[in-house]
mmCIF file of C-alpha atoms and ligand atoms in Angstrom:
data_model
loop_
_atom_site.group_PDB
_atom_site.id
_atom_site.type_symbol
_atom_site.label_atom_id
_atom_site.label_comp_id
_atom_site.label_asym_id
_atom_site.label_seq_id
_atom_site.Cartn_x
_atom_site.Cartn_y
_atom_site.Cartn_z
ATOM 1 C CA MET A 1 22.610 -9.759 -39.775
ATOM 2 C CA HIS A 2 25.154 -11.483 -37.695
ATOM 3 C CA TRP A 3 22.773 -13.084 -34.741
ATOM 4 C CA ARG A 4 23.769 -10.989 -31.798
ATOM 5 C CA SER A 5 21.577 -8.438 -33.944
ATOM 6 C CA LYS A 6 18.699 -11.706 -34.653
ATOM 7 C CA LEU A 7 18.660 -11.711 -31.473
ATOM 8 C CA LEU A 8 17.406 -8.113 -31.090
ATOM 9 C CA HIS A 9 15.389 -7.972 -34.261
ATOM 10 C CA PRO A 10 13.656 -10.958 -34.755
ATOM 11 C CA ALA A 11 12.082 -12.475 -37.971
ATOM 12 C CA PRO A 12 9.507 -15.257 -36.341
ATOM 13 C CA ARG A 13 6.463 -14.078 -34.705
ATOM 14 C CA ALA A 14 4.347 -16.494 -32.997
ATOM 15 C CA PRO A 15 0.756 -17.233 -34.948
ATOM 16 C CA SER A 16 -1.138 -14.547 -34.411
ATOM 17 C CA GLY A 17 -5.361 -15.549 -33.360
ATOM 18 C CA PHE A 18 -4.720 -17.920 -30.041
ATOM 19 C CA ARG A 19 -8.052 -16.520 -27.812
ATOM 20 C CA SER A 20 -7.359 -17.128 -24.477
ATOM 21 C CA LEU A 21 -10.695 -16.745 -21.474
ATOM 22 C CA ALA A 22 -7.493 -15.006 -19.757
ATOM 23 C CA THR A 23 -6.199 -11.192 -19.890
ATOM 24 C CA PRO A 24 -2.559 -11.596 -20.698
ATOM 25 C CA VAL A 25 -0.180 -10.352 -19.534
ATOM 26 C CA TYR A 26 1.670 -7.548 -21.236
ATOM 27 C CA ARG A 27 5.221 -6.830 -19.749
ATOM 28 C CA GLY A 28 6.810 -3.472 -20.622
ATOM 29 C CA SER A 29 7.819 0.120 -19.967
ATOM 30 C CA THR A 30 8.411 1.534 -23.612
ATOM 31 C CA VAL A 31 6.098 1.473 -25.581
ATOM 32 C CA VAL A 32 7.698 1.608 -29.456
ATOM 33 C CA PHE A 33 5.316 4.420 -31.924
ATOM 34 C CA ASP A 34 4.763 3.715 -35.863
ATOM 35 C CA LYS A 35 6.401 7.516 -36.761
ATOM 36 C CA ALA A 36 8.885 9.934 -34.835
ATOM 37 C CA ALA A 37 5.826 12.819 -35.254
ATOM 38 C CA ASP A 38 4.136 9.859 -33.340
ATOM 39 C CA ILE A 39 5.495 9.824 -30.166
ATOM 40 C CA ALA A 40 3.936 11.340 -27.132
ATOM 41 C CA ASP A 41 4.010 11.772 -23.474
ATOM 42 C CA GLU A 42 0.068 11.165 -22.809
ATOM 43 C CA TRP A 43 -0.689 9.811 -19.732
ATOM 44 C CA ARG A 44 -4.542 9.362 -21.091
ATOM 45 C CA GLN A 45 -3.844 6.904 -22.640
ATOM 46 C CA ASP A 46 -7.361 5.566 -23.181
ATOM 47 C CA ARG A 47 -7.888 8.178 -25.148
ATOM 48 C CA HIS A 48 -4.854 8.993 -27.050
ATOM 49 C CA GLY A 49 -3.836 5.142 -27.589
ATOM 50 C CA TYR A 50 -0.060 4.213 -25.705
ATOM 51 C CA SER A 51 2.811 6.327 -24.840
ATOM 52 C CA TYR A 52 4.309 4.725 -21.747
ATOM 53 C CA GLY A 53 3.995 1.947 -19.808
ATOM 54 C CA LEU A 54 4.231 4.073 -16.519
ATOM 55 C CA TYR A 55 0.610 4.657 -17.308
ATOM 56 C CA GLY A 56 -0.434 1.408 -17.630
ATOM 57 C CA THR A 57 -0.157 -1.801 -19.885
ATOM 58 C CA PRO A 58 -2.900 -3.297 -21.337
ATOM 59 C CA THR A 59 -3.606 -5.843 -18.430
ATOM 60 C CA VAL A 60 -3.247 -3.187 -16.047
ATOM 61 C CA LEU A 61 -5.759 -0.737 -18.000
ATOM 62 C CA GLU A 62 -7.849 -4.062 -18.292
ATOM 63 C CA LEU A 63 -8.860 -4.044 -15.213
ATOM 64 C CA GLY A 64 -9.018 -0.452 -14.510
ATOM 65 C CA ALA A 65 -12.172 -1.095 -16.925
ATOM 66 C CA ARG A 66 -13.646 -3.671 -15.404
ATOM 67 C CA ILE A 67 -13.806 -1.986 -12.265
ATOM 68 C CA ALA A 68 -14.613 1.078 -13.478
ATOM 69 C CA GLU A 69 -18.143 -0.749 -15.050
ATOM 70 C CA LEU A 70 -18.933 -2.936 -11.625
ATOM 71 C CA GLU A 71 -19.014 0.818 -9.768
ATOM 72 C CA GLY A 72 -20.121 2.200 -12.416
ATOM 73 C CA ALA A 73 -17.556 4.494 -12.545
ATOM 74 C CA ARG A 74 -15.840 7.295 -15.568
ATOM 75 C CA HIS A 75 -12.015 6.044 -15.157
ATOM 76 C CA SER A 76 -10.277 3.643 -12.898
ATOM 77 C CA PHE A 77 -7.391 4.214 -11.523
ATOM 78 C CA VAL A 78 -5.049 0.924 -10.584
ATOM 79 C CA VAL A 79 -2.242 2.027 -7.851
ATOM 80 C CA PRO A 80 -0.062 -0.193 -6.014
ATOM 81 C CA GLY A 81 -2.216 -0.478 -2.931
ATOM 82 C CA GLY A 82 -5.674 0.657 -0.469
ATOM 83 C CA GLN A 83 -2.992 2.901 1.412
ATOM 84 C CA ALA A 84 -1.609 4.631 -2.234
ATOM 85 C CA ALA A 85 -5.363 5.604 -3.376
ATOM 86 C CA LEU A 86 -5.605 7.201 0.187
ATOM 87 C CA ALA A 87 -2.399 9.010 -1.112
ATOM 88 C CA LEU A 88 -3.718 10.230 -4.328
ATOM 89 C CA VAL A 89 -6.879 11.319 -3.349
ATOM 90 C CA TYR A 90 -5.454 13.383 -0.626
ATOM 91 C CA LEU A 91 -2.818 15.324 -2.747
ATOM 92 C CA ALA A 92 -4.923 15.331 -5.686
ATOM 93 C CA CYS A 93 -7.748 17.402 -3.729
ATOM 94 C CA CYS A 94 -5.575 19.042 -0.868
ATOM 95 C CA LYS A 95 -2.623 21.566 -0.982
ATOM 96 C CA ALA A 96 -1.212 24.079 1.355
ATOM 97 C CA GLY A 97 -3.449 26.186 3.518
ATOM 98 C CA SER A 98 -6.429 23.130 2.331
ATOM 99 C CA HIS A 99 -8.695 21.699 5.422
ATOM 100 C CA GLY A 100 -10.278 18.185 5.169
ATOM 101 C CA LEU A 101 -12.317 16.235 7.033
ATOM 102 C CA VAL A 102 -12.112 12.241 7.676
ATOM 103 C CA PRO A 103 -14.178 10.251 10.063
ATOM 104 C CA ALA A 104 -12.722 8.830 13.763
ATOM 105 C CA SER A 105 -13.357 5.470 12.404
ATOM 106 C CA ALA A 106 -11.563 5.402 9.200
ATOM 107 C CA TYR A 107 -8.564 3.191 8.268
ATOM 108 C CA GLY A 108 -5.643 3.862 10.907
ATOM 109 C CA PRO A 109 -3.326 4.463 8.578
ATOM 110 C CA ASN A 110 -5.522 7.212 6.813
ATOM 111 C CA ARG A 111 -5.460 8.895 9.780
ATOM 112 C CA ASP A 112 -2.115 9.347 10.831
ATOM 113 C CA MET A 113 -1.214 9.937 7.040
ATOM 114 C CA ALA A 114 -3.321 12.692 7.749
ATOM 115 C CA SER A 115 -1.914 14.256 11.858
ATOM 116 C CA GLY A 116 1.526 13.620 9.623
ATOM 117 C CA LEU A 117 2.724 13.829 5.889
ATOM 118 C CA LEU A 118 -0.352 16.141 5.509
ATOM 119 C CA ALA A 119 0.326 18.339 8.600
ATOM 120 C CA GLY A 120 3.749 18.249 7.360
ATOM 121 C CA LEU A 121 2.471 19.806 4.152
ATOM 122 C CA GLY A 122 -0.272 22.127 5.705
ATOM 123 C CA ILE A 123 -2.847 20.671 5.548
ATOM 124 C CA GLU A 124 -4.762 20.447 8.314
ATOM 125 C CA ILE A 125 -6.895 17.677 8.098
ATOM 126 C CA GLU A 126 -9.750 17.476 10.461
ATOM 127 C CA THR A 127 -11.300 13.983 12.863
ATOM 128 C CA TYR A 128 -15.545 14.110 12.593
ATOM 129 C CA ASP A 129 -17.545 11.411 14.565
ATOM 130 C CA PRO A 130 -18.603 9.292 11.742
ATOM 131 C CA LEU A 131 -22.307 9.455 12.895
ATOM 132 C CA ILE A 132 -22.586 13.081 12.061
ATOM 133 C CA GLY A 133 -25.155 12.663 9.458
ATOM 134 C CA GLY A 134 -25.925 16.199 7.291
ATOM 135 C CA GLY A 135 -24.924 17.538 10.679
ATOM 136 C CA ILE A 136 -20.982 17.530 8.795
ATOM 137 C CA ALA A 137 -22.516 20.772 7.274
ATOM 138 C CA ASP A 138 -21.261 22.585 10.675
ATOM 139 C CA LEU A 139 -18.305 21.670 9.889
ATOM 140 C CA ILE A 140 -17.255 22.557 6.323
ATOM 141 C CA ARG A 141 -15.016 26.010 5.946
ATOM 142 C CA ASP A 142 -14.605 28.226 3.012
ATOM 143 C CA ASN A 143 -11.137 26.259 2.678
ATOM 144 C CA THR A 144 -12.416 22.787 2.978
ATOM 145 C CA ALA A 145 -10.456 20.373 0.026
ATOM 146 C CA LEU A 146 -12.095 17.107 0.481
ATOM 147 C CA ILE A 147 -14.812 15.083 3.019
ATOM 148 C CA TRP A 148 -13.429 10.997 2.955
ATOM 149 C CA THR A 149 -16.006 9.023 4.327
ATOM 150 C CA GLU A 150 -15.768 4.994 4.913
ATOM 151 C CA SER A 151 -18.589 3.573 5.545
ATOM 152 C CA PRO A 152 -18.177 0.930 8.052
ATOM 153 C CA GLY A 153 -15.433 1.960 9.673
ATOM 154 C CA SER A 154 -12.462 -0.108 10.510
ATOM 155 C CA VAL A 155 -12.737 -2.333 13.183
ATOM 156 C CA THR A 156 -15.627 -0.510 15.022
ATOM 157 C CA MET A 157 -17.645 -1.207 12.255
ATOM 158 C CA GLU A 158 -20.025 2.589 12.440
ATOM 159 C CA VAL A 159 -22.185 2.413 9.055
ATOM 160 C CA GLN A 160 -22.482 6.025 7.651
ATOM 161 C CA ASP A 161 -25.431 7.911 5.991
ATOM 162 C CA ILE A 162 -23.847 8.873 2.849
ATOM 163 C CA PRO A 163 -26.337 10.930 1.215
ATOM 164 C CA ALA A 164 -26.515 13.160 3.896
ATOM 165 C CA ILE A 165 -23.017 14.110 3.666
ATOM 166 C CA THR A 166 -22.570 14.000 0.548
ATOM 167 C CA ALA A 167 -25.709 16.479 -0.087
ATOM 168 C CA ALA A 168 -24.735 18.354 2.820
ATOM 169 C CA ALA A 169 -20.546 18.686 1.278
ATOM 170 C CA HIS A 170 -21.761 19.476 -2.830
ATOM 171 C CA ALA A 171 -23.988 22.465 -1.231
ATOM 172 C CA ARG A 172 -20.506 23.905 -0.255
ATOM 173 C CA GLY A 173 -18.551 22.383 -3.485
ATOM 174 C CA VAL A 174 -16.787 20.335 -1.381
ATOM 175 C CA PRO A 175 -15.893 16.640 -2.823
ATOM 176 C CA VAL A 176 -16.766 13.092 -0.874
ATOM 177 C CA ALA A 177 -14.481 10.502 -1.297
ATOM 178 C CA LEU A 178 -14.835 6.970 0.140
ATOM 179 C CA ASP A 179 -12.645 4.335 1.274
ATOM 180 C CA ASN A 180 -15.172 1.724 -0.085
ATOM 181 C CA THR A 181 -13.395 -1.830 -0.068
ATOM 182 C CA TYR A 182 -16.299 -3.312 2.634
ATOM 183 C CA ALA A 183 -17.940 -3.146 -0.016
ATOM 184 C CA ALA A 184 -15.901 -5.008 -2.512
ATOM 185 C CA GLY A 185 -16.865 -1.972 -5.446
ATOM 186 C CA VAL A 186 -20.181 -3.887 -5.191
ATOM 187 C CA LEU A 187 -22.148 -4.020 -1.687
ATOM 188 C CA PHE A 188 -22.239 -0.396 -1.883
ATOM 189 C CA ASP A 189 -22.928 1.923 -4.915
ATOM 190 C CA ALA A 190 -20.791 4.593 -4.166
ATOM 191 C CA PHE A 191 -21.740 6.634 -6.963
ATOM 192 C CA ALA A 192 -25.991 6.221 -6.718
ATOM 193 C CA HIS A 193 -25.095 7.944 -3.287
ATOM 194 C CA GLY A 194 -23.518 10.395 -4.600
ATOM 195 C CA ILE A 195 -20.124 9.914 -3.867
ATOM 196 C CA ASP A 196 -17.010 12.046 -6.151
ATOM 197 C CA ILE A 197 -13.994 9.561 -5.673
ATOM 198 C CA ASN A 198 -14.574 6.196 -4.951
ATOM 199 C CA VAL A 199 -11.883 3.906 -3.786
ATOM 200 C CA GLN A 200 -10.474 -0.083 -2.678
ATOM 201 C CA ALA A 201 -8.041 -1.864 -1.809
ATOM 202 C CA LEU A 202 -7.642 -4.584 -4.108
ATOM 203 C CA THR A 203 -5.990 -5.954 -1.668
ATOM 204 C CA LYS A 204 -8.682 -7.333 0.065
ATOM 205 C CA TYR A 205 -11.728 -9.343 -1.355
ATOM 206 C CA VAL A 206 -10.691 -8.169 -5.377
ATOM 207 C CA GLY A 207 -7.250 -9.707 -5.337
ATOM 208 C CA GLY A 208 -9.319 -12.462 -2.376
ATOM 209 C CA HIS A 209 -6.197 -15.234 -1.656
ATOM 210 C CA SER A 210 -3.954 -12.523 0.002
ATOM 211 C CA ASP A 211 -1.431 -12.683 -2.633
ATOM 212 C CA LEU A 212 -1.552 -8.939 -3.622
ATOM 213 C CA LEU A 213 -1.533 -5.808 -3.078
ATOM 214 C CA LEU A 214 -3.530 -3.172 -4.985
ATOM 215 C CA GLY A 215 -6.067 -0.108 -5.186
ATOM 216 C CA THR A 216 -7.712 1.594 -7.595
ATOM 217 C CA VAL A 217 -9.365 5.840 -7.332
ATOM 218 C CA SER A 218 -12.324 5.451 -9.072
ATOM 219 C CA VAL A 219 -14.072 8.917 -10.355
ATOM 220 C CA ALA A 220 -17.163 10.005 -11.522
ATOM 221 C CA SER A 221 -16.803 13.423 -13.529
ATOM 222 C CA ASN A 222 -14.470 14.669 -16.467
ATOM 223 C CA ALA A 223 -13.458 17.568 -13.416
ATOM 224 C CA LEU A 224 -12.225 14.781 -11.312
ATOM 225 C CA TYR A 225 -10.778 12.483 -14.055
ATOM 226 C CA GLU A 226 -8.262 15.649 -14.945
ATOM 227 C CA ARG A 227 -7.210 16.497 -11.404
ATOM 228 C CA ILE A 228 -6.209 13.050 -10.431
ATOM 229 C CA GLY A 229 -5.154 11.810 -13.372
ATOM 230 C CA THR A 230 -2.274 13.902 -13.628
ATOM 231 C CA CYS A 231 -1.713 13.821 -9.784
ATOM 232 C CA TRP A 232 -1.708 10.041 -10.535
ATOM 233 C CA SER A 233 0.728 9.957 -13.682
ATOM 234 C CA LEU A 234 3.464 12.604 -11.493
ATOM 235 C CA LEU A 235 3.521 10.303 -8.776
ATOM 236 C CA GLY A 236 4.676 7.206 -10.598
ATOM 237 C CA MET A 237 1.903 5.397 -8.688
ATOM 238 C CA GLN A 238 2.023 2.046 -11.808
ATOM 239 C CA VAL A 239 1.836 -1.068 -10.688
ATOM 240 C CA SER A 240 2.878 -4.936 -11.846
ATOM 241 C CA PRO A 241 0.948 -6.702 -15.047
ATOM 242 C CA ASP A 242 1.590 -10.125 -12.521
ATOM 243 C CA ASP A 243 -0.359 -8.287 -10.251
ATOM 244 C CA ALA A 244 -2.933 -7.044 -12.001
ATOM 245 C CA SER A 245 -3.899 -10.276 -13.871
ATOM 246 C CA LEU A 246 -4.343 -11.802 -10.338
ATOM 247 C CA ALA A 247 -7.077 -9.588 -9.771
ATOM 248 C CA LEU A 248 -8.373 -10.560 -12.382
ATOM 249 C CA ARG A 249 -8.044 -14.054 -12.021
ATOM 250 C CA GLY A 250 -10.005 -12.910 -8.367
ATOM 251 C CA LEU A 251 -12.786 -10.615 -9.925
ATOM 252 C CA GLN A 252 -14.080 -13.540 -11.649
ATOM 253 C CA THR A 253 -14.634 -15.312 -8.459
ATOM 254 C CA LEU A 254 -15.500 -12.107 -6.507
ATOM 255 C CA GLY A 255 -19.446 -12.674 -7.310
ATOM 256 C CA VAL A 256 -19.345 -17.212 -5.380
ATOM 257 C CA ARG A 257 -16.755 -15.859 -2.393
ATOM 258 C CA LEU A 258 -18.672 -13.293 -1.122
ATOM 259 C CA ASP A 259 -22.268 -14.858 -0.831
ATOM 260 C CA ARG A 260 -20.011 -17.774 0.285
ATOM 261 C CA LEU A 261 -18.462 -15.216 3.245
ATOM 262 C CA GLU A 262 -21.408 -13.461 3.991
ATOM 263 C CA ARG A 263 -23.451 -16.437 4.887
ATOM 264 C CA SER A 264 -20.586 -17.878 7.129
ATOM 265 C CA THR A 265 -19.310 -14.333 8.919
ATOM 266 C CA LEU A 266 -23.363 -14.065 9.830
ATOM 267 C CA GLU A 267 -23.007 -17.323 11.654
ATOM 268 C CA VAL A 268 -19.803 -17.170 13.378
ATOM 269 C CA ALA A 269 -21.104 -13.605 14.643
ATOM 270 C CA ARG A 270 -25.256 -14.772 15.581
ATOM 271 C CA TRP A 271 -23.584 -17.742 17.213
ATOM 272 C CA LEU A 272 -20.494 -15.217 19.172
ATOM 273 C CA LYS A 273 -23.451 -12.910 19.596
ATOM 274 C CA ALA A 274 -24.831 -15.154 22.484
ATOM 275 C CA ARG A 275 -22.029 -15.955 23.973
ATOM 276 C CA PRO A 276 -21.945 -15.097 27.486
ATOM 277 C CA GLU A 277 -18.597 -13.572 27.368
ATOM 278 C CA VAL A 278 -19.290 -11.665 24.522
ATOM 279 C CA ALA A 279 -21.433 -7.630 25.171
ATOM 280 C CA LEU A 280 -21.538 -6.435 21.899
ATOM 281 C CA VAL A 281 -20.593 -7.465 18.059
ATOM 282 C CA LEU A 282 -19.941 -4.584 15.911
ATOM 283 C CA HIS A 283 -21.425 -6.363 12.393
ATOM 284 C CA PRO A 284 -23.279 -3.752 10.298
ATOM 285 C CA ALA A 285 -26.329 -6.833 9.510
ATOM 286 C CA LEU A 286 -27.049 -7.193 13.358
ATOM 287 C CA PRO A 287 -28.919 -3.984 15.390
ATOM 288 C CA ASP A 288 -25.786 -3.585 17.605
ATOM 289 C CA CYS A 289 -24.094 -1.807 15.341
ATOM 290 C CA PRO A 290 -24.187 1.693 15.087
ATOM 291 C CA GLY A 291 -25.815 3.087 12.302
ATOM 292 C CA HIS A 292 -27.331 -1.061 11.528
ATOM 293 C CA ASP A 293 -30.200 0.837 10.101
ATOM 294 C CA LEU A 294 -28.127 2.603 7.252
ATOM 295 C CA TRP A 295 -26.465 -0.285 6.367
ATOM 296 C CA GLN A 296 -29.901 -2.361 5.689
ATOM 297 C CA ARG A 297 -31.302 1.262 4.108
ATOM 298 C CA ASP A 298 -28.021 1.930 1.575
ATOM 299 C CA PHE A 299 -26.531 -1.906 1.139
ATOM 300 C CA THR A 300 -27.084 -5.477 -0.709
ATOM 301 C CA GLY A 301 -25.261 -6.922 0.956
ATOM 302 C CA SER A 302 -22.473 -7.125 3.713
ATOM 303 C CA ALA A 303 -18.326 -8.853 4.398
ATOM 304 C CA SER A 304 -16.573 -11.307 5.726
ATOM 305 C CA VAL A 305 -15.177 -7.954 8.556
ATOM 306 C CA PHE A 306 -16.407 -7.981 11.992
ATOM 307 C CA SER A 307 -15.979 -7.331 15.438
ATOM 308 C CA PHE A 308 -17.155 -8.134 18.962
ATOM 309 C CA ILE A 309 -16.422 -6.366 22.204
ATOM 310 C CA PHE A 310 -15.857 -9.044 25.852
ATOM 311 C CA ARG A 311 -17.493 -8.220 28.393
ATOM 312 C CA PRO A 312 -16.041 -6.514 31.461
ATOM 313 C CA GLU A 313 -15.423 -8.214 33.706
ATOM 314 C CA ILE A 314 -13.212 -10.410 31.010
ATOM 315 C CA ASP A 315 -9.901 -8.259 31.591
ATOM 316 C CA PRO A 316 -8.280 -7.182 28.271
ATOM 317 C CA ALA A 317 -4.836 -9.198 29.433
ATOM 318 C CA ARG A 318 -6.649 -12.405 29.391
ATOM 319 C CA LEU A 319 -7.396 -11.706 24.569
ATOM 320 C CA PRO A 320 -3.816 -12.117 23.603
ATOM 321 C CA GLY A 321 -3.741 -15.588 25.218
ATOM 322 C CA PHE A 322 -7.258 -16.312 23.373
ATOM 323 C CA ILE A 323 -5.865 -15.078 20.021
ATOM 324 C CA ASP A 324 -2.996 -17.417 20.628
ATOM 325 C CA SER A 325 -5.330 -20.435 21.565
ATOM 326 C CA LEU A 326 -6.911 -20.468 18.117
ATOM 327 C CA ASP A 327 -6.603 -23.295 15.364
ATOM 328 C CA LEU A 328 -8.082 -22.623 12.758
ATOM 329 C CA PHE A 329 -7.737 -18.409 12.899
ATOM 330 C CA GLN A 330 -4.806 -17.005 12.287
ATOM 331 C CA THR A 331 -2.971 -13.700 13.862
ATOM 332 C CA GLY A 332 -2.359 -10.715 11.392
ATOM 333 C CA TYR A 333 -3.134 -7.823 9.378
ATOM 334 C CA SER A 334 -5.674 -7.283 6.529
ATOM 335 C CA TRP A 335 -9.165 -9.279 5.845
ATOM 336 C CA GLY A 336 -10.868 -9.918 2.723
ATOM 337 C CA GLY A 337 -8.755 -13.262 1.700
ATOM 338 C CA THR A 338 -9.455 -16.922 1.664
ATOM 339 C CA THR A 339 -8.311 -17.624 5.299
ATOM 340 C CA SER A 340 -9.853 -17.411 8.975
ATOM 341 C CA LEU A 341 -8.418 -13.852 10.668
ATOM 342 C CA ALA A 342 -8.159 -12.708 14.671
ATOM 343 C CA VAL A 343 -6.612 -9.166 15.743
ATOM 344 C CA ILE A 344 -6.718 -7.465 19.405
ATOM 345 C CA TYR A 345 -5.823 -3.585 18.647
ATOM 346 C CA PRO A 346 -4.753 -2.640 22.837
ATOM 347 C CA ASP A 347 -3.972 0.891 22.049
ATOM 348 C CA LEU A 348 -7.794 0.889 20.357
ATOM 349 C CA ALA A 349 -9.608 3.950 21.961
ATOM 350 C CA ARG A 350 -13.211 3.435 19.906
ATOM 351 C CA PRO A 351 -15.894 3.339 20.558
ATOM 352 C CA SER A 352 -14.221 3.935 24.312
ATOM 353 C CA PRO A 353 -10.703 3.487 25.708
ATOM 354 C CA ASP A 354 -11.592 0.218 28.177
ATOM 355 C CA GLN A 355 -14.113 -1.355 25.283
ATOM 356 C CA GLY A 356 -11.022 -0.931 22.400
ATOM 357 C CA ALA A 357 -9.001 -2.993 24.614
ATOM 358 C CA ARG A 358 -11.808 -5.790 24.691
ATOM 359 C CA LEU A 359 -12.093 -5.682 21.161
ATOM 360 C CA VAL A 360 -10.921 -9.048 18.726
ATOM 361 C CA ARG A 361 -11.951 -8.546 15.029
ATOM 362 C CA LEU A 362 -12.095 -11.085 13.397
ATOM 363 C CA ASN A 363 -12.113 -11.803 9.120
ATOM 364 C CA VAL A 364 -14.224 -14.818 8.393
ATOM 365 C CA GLY A 365 -12.893 -17.147 5.176
ATOM 366 C CA LEU A 366 -13.467 -19.761 3.169
ATOM 367 C CA GLU A 367 -13.271 -22.596 5.993
ATOM 368 C CA GLU A 368 -16.396 -24.714 6.858
ATOM 369 C CA PRO A 369 -18.805 -21.853 9.969
ATOM 370 C CA ALA A 370 -18.643 -25.154 11.975
ATOM 371 C CA ASP A 371 -15.500 -25.165 12.231
ATOM 372 C CA LEU A 372 -14.980 -22.088 12.323
ATOM 373 C CA ILE A 373 -17.156 -21.929 15.520
ATOM 374 C CA ALA A 374 -15.894 -24.762 17.125
ATOM 375 C CA ASP A 375 -11.987 -23.014 16.958
ATOM 376 C CA LEU A 376 -14.251 -19.983 19.259
ATOM 377 C CA ALA A 377 -15.942 -22.252 21.860
ATOM 378 C CA GLN A 378 -12.293 -24.186 22.382
ATOM 379 C CA ALA A 379 -10.384 -20.977 22.575
ATOM 380 C CA LEU A 380 -13.196 -19.448 24.531
ATOM 381 C CA GLU A 381 -13.188 -22.666 27.205
ATOM 382 C CA ARG A 382 -9.241 -22.462 27.499
ATOM 383 C CA MET A 383 -10.097 -18.736 28.055
ATOM 384 C CA GLY A 384 -12.295 -20.169 31.481
HETATM 385 C C1 PLP B 1 -10.529 0.185 4.653
HETATM 386 C C2 PLP B 1 -8.890 0.230 4.554
HETATM 387 N N1 PLP B 1 -8.507 0.930 3.716
HETATM 388 C C3 PLP B 1 -6.974 0.977 3.369
HETATM 389 C C4 PLP B 1 -6.108 -0.226 3.931
HETATM 390 C C5 PLP B 1 -5.123 -0.856 2.543
HETATM 391 O O1 PLP B 1 -5.329 -1.395 2.208
HETATM 392 P P1 PLP B 1 -3.626 -1.666 0.730
HETATM 393 O O2 PLP B 1 -3.418 -2.953 2.511
HETATM 394 O O3 PLP B 1 -3.793 -2.677 -0.233
HETATM 395 O O4 PLP B 1 -2.671 -0.384 1.335
HETATM 396 C C6 PLP B 1 -6.850 -0.925 4.598
HETATM 397 C C7 PLP B 1 -5.987 -2.039 5.083
HETATM 398 O O5 PLP B 1 -6.406 -3.286 5.426
HETATM 399 C C8 PLP B 1 -8.267 -0.867 5.231
HETATM 400 O O6 PLP B 1 -8.548 -1.713 6.319
#
């Protein structure tokens, strides 16, 4: 052969038998078949063998399988981020004329998608009180196709009564999806509490180092595997094996990180609760948090994100100055990484517009809690 052809059809191969602890990063779009008759454009690669990189490389499928194992799912679809996971669930479950329900405490872009993209497709998504519990039965209509839950809720941290909601939904044949990012898929057993579709932004705790965006949509039933898988394959929601490899690495330390983050976060939250400037600390393990008793009943631990609300005497105009005078806490979106973060939401209308304007959300990282407390103390002192 000419050397140019040898470049593409080499005879030498690396010796086989390399056994590493790490999952290899498999890159590839084309999958080669042995014979023309074997060719199949089939997304169900777990059953039919590899067909095309769009449906998952071994690196990505291994990540999905490991998340499914941890969550007790039938299958986990890996998608480009938490927001992509939310979009996939909506598009798989709803069509023009459908009605859906989303808690008022849900992640902002989830609600924005409901009122924007989905409204434009003729899908009506209604907002409900996250603490409604079994009362959700009154909101279910004949055309209700999906009920979202998120527990604790984004920013305001309301813990939902998931068993009561799923019981009411299942009585009417409606699937319930949970944004289970807070629990990293492990601190709350979604499927044991009746959830049908369990979603995680792996971006947060599984990735764990603020250097990737990934999500998963996990299902327990074959029917939802087919429904979500068909939509997932058509939307072309594939992810890079490099990102999947980082998430696989993150999984190895998830246990120690969660243990440490829980302890440090509780220490910081309890310290803030005793401060005269603070009116309320919204952390599910503390009694002030709406739904705290449900957290005690249903969760096996708490995570690193929580919020606190300054007393009414403190003018919200002083909050940006407080954030800027923090040294260790950086300001920026997302959470679950190694670095502590603080963020304000000047337009937040929850728990009330007045309280929302005085709310700060913290993500506690892996710094020493005493240093974080000292940082908060000096920023509070500088507020005067
Ligand atoms: C609760 C929750 N769900 C979903 C997402 C979206 O995840 P991603 O940033 O991976 O799109 C976020 C992001 O902050 C989140 O906080």
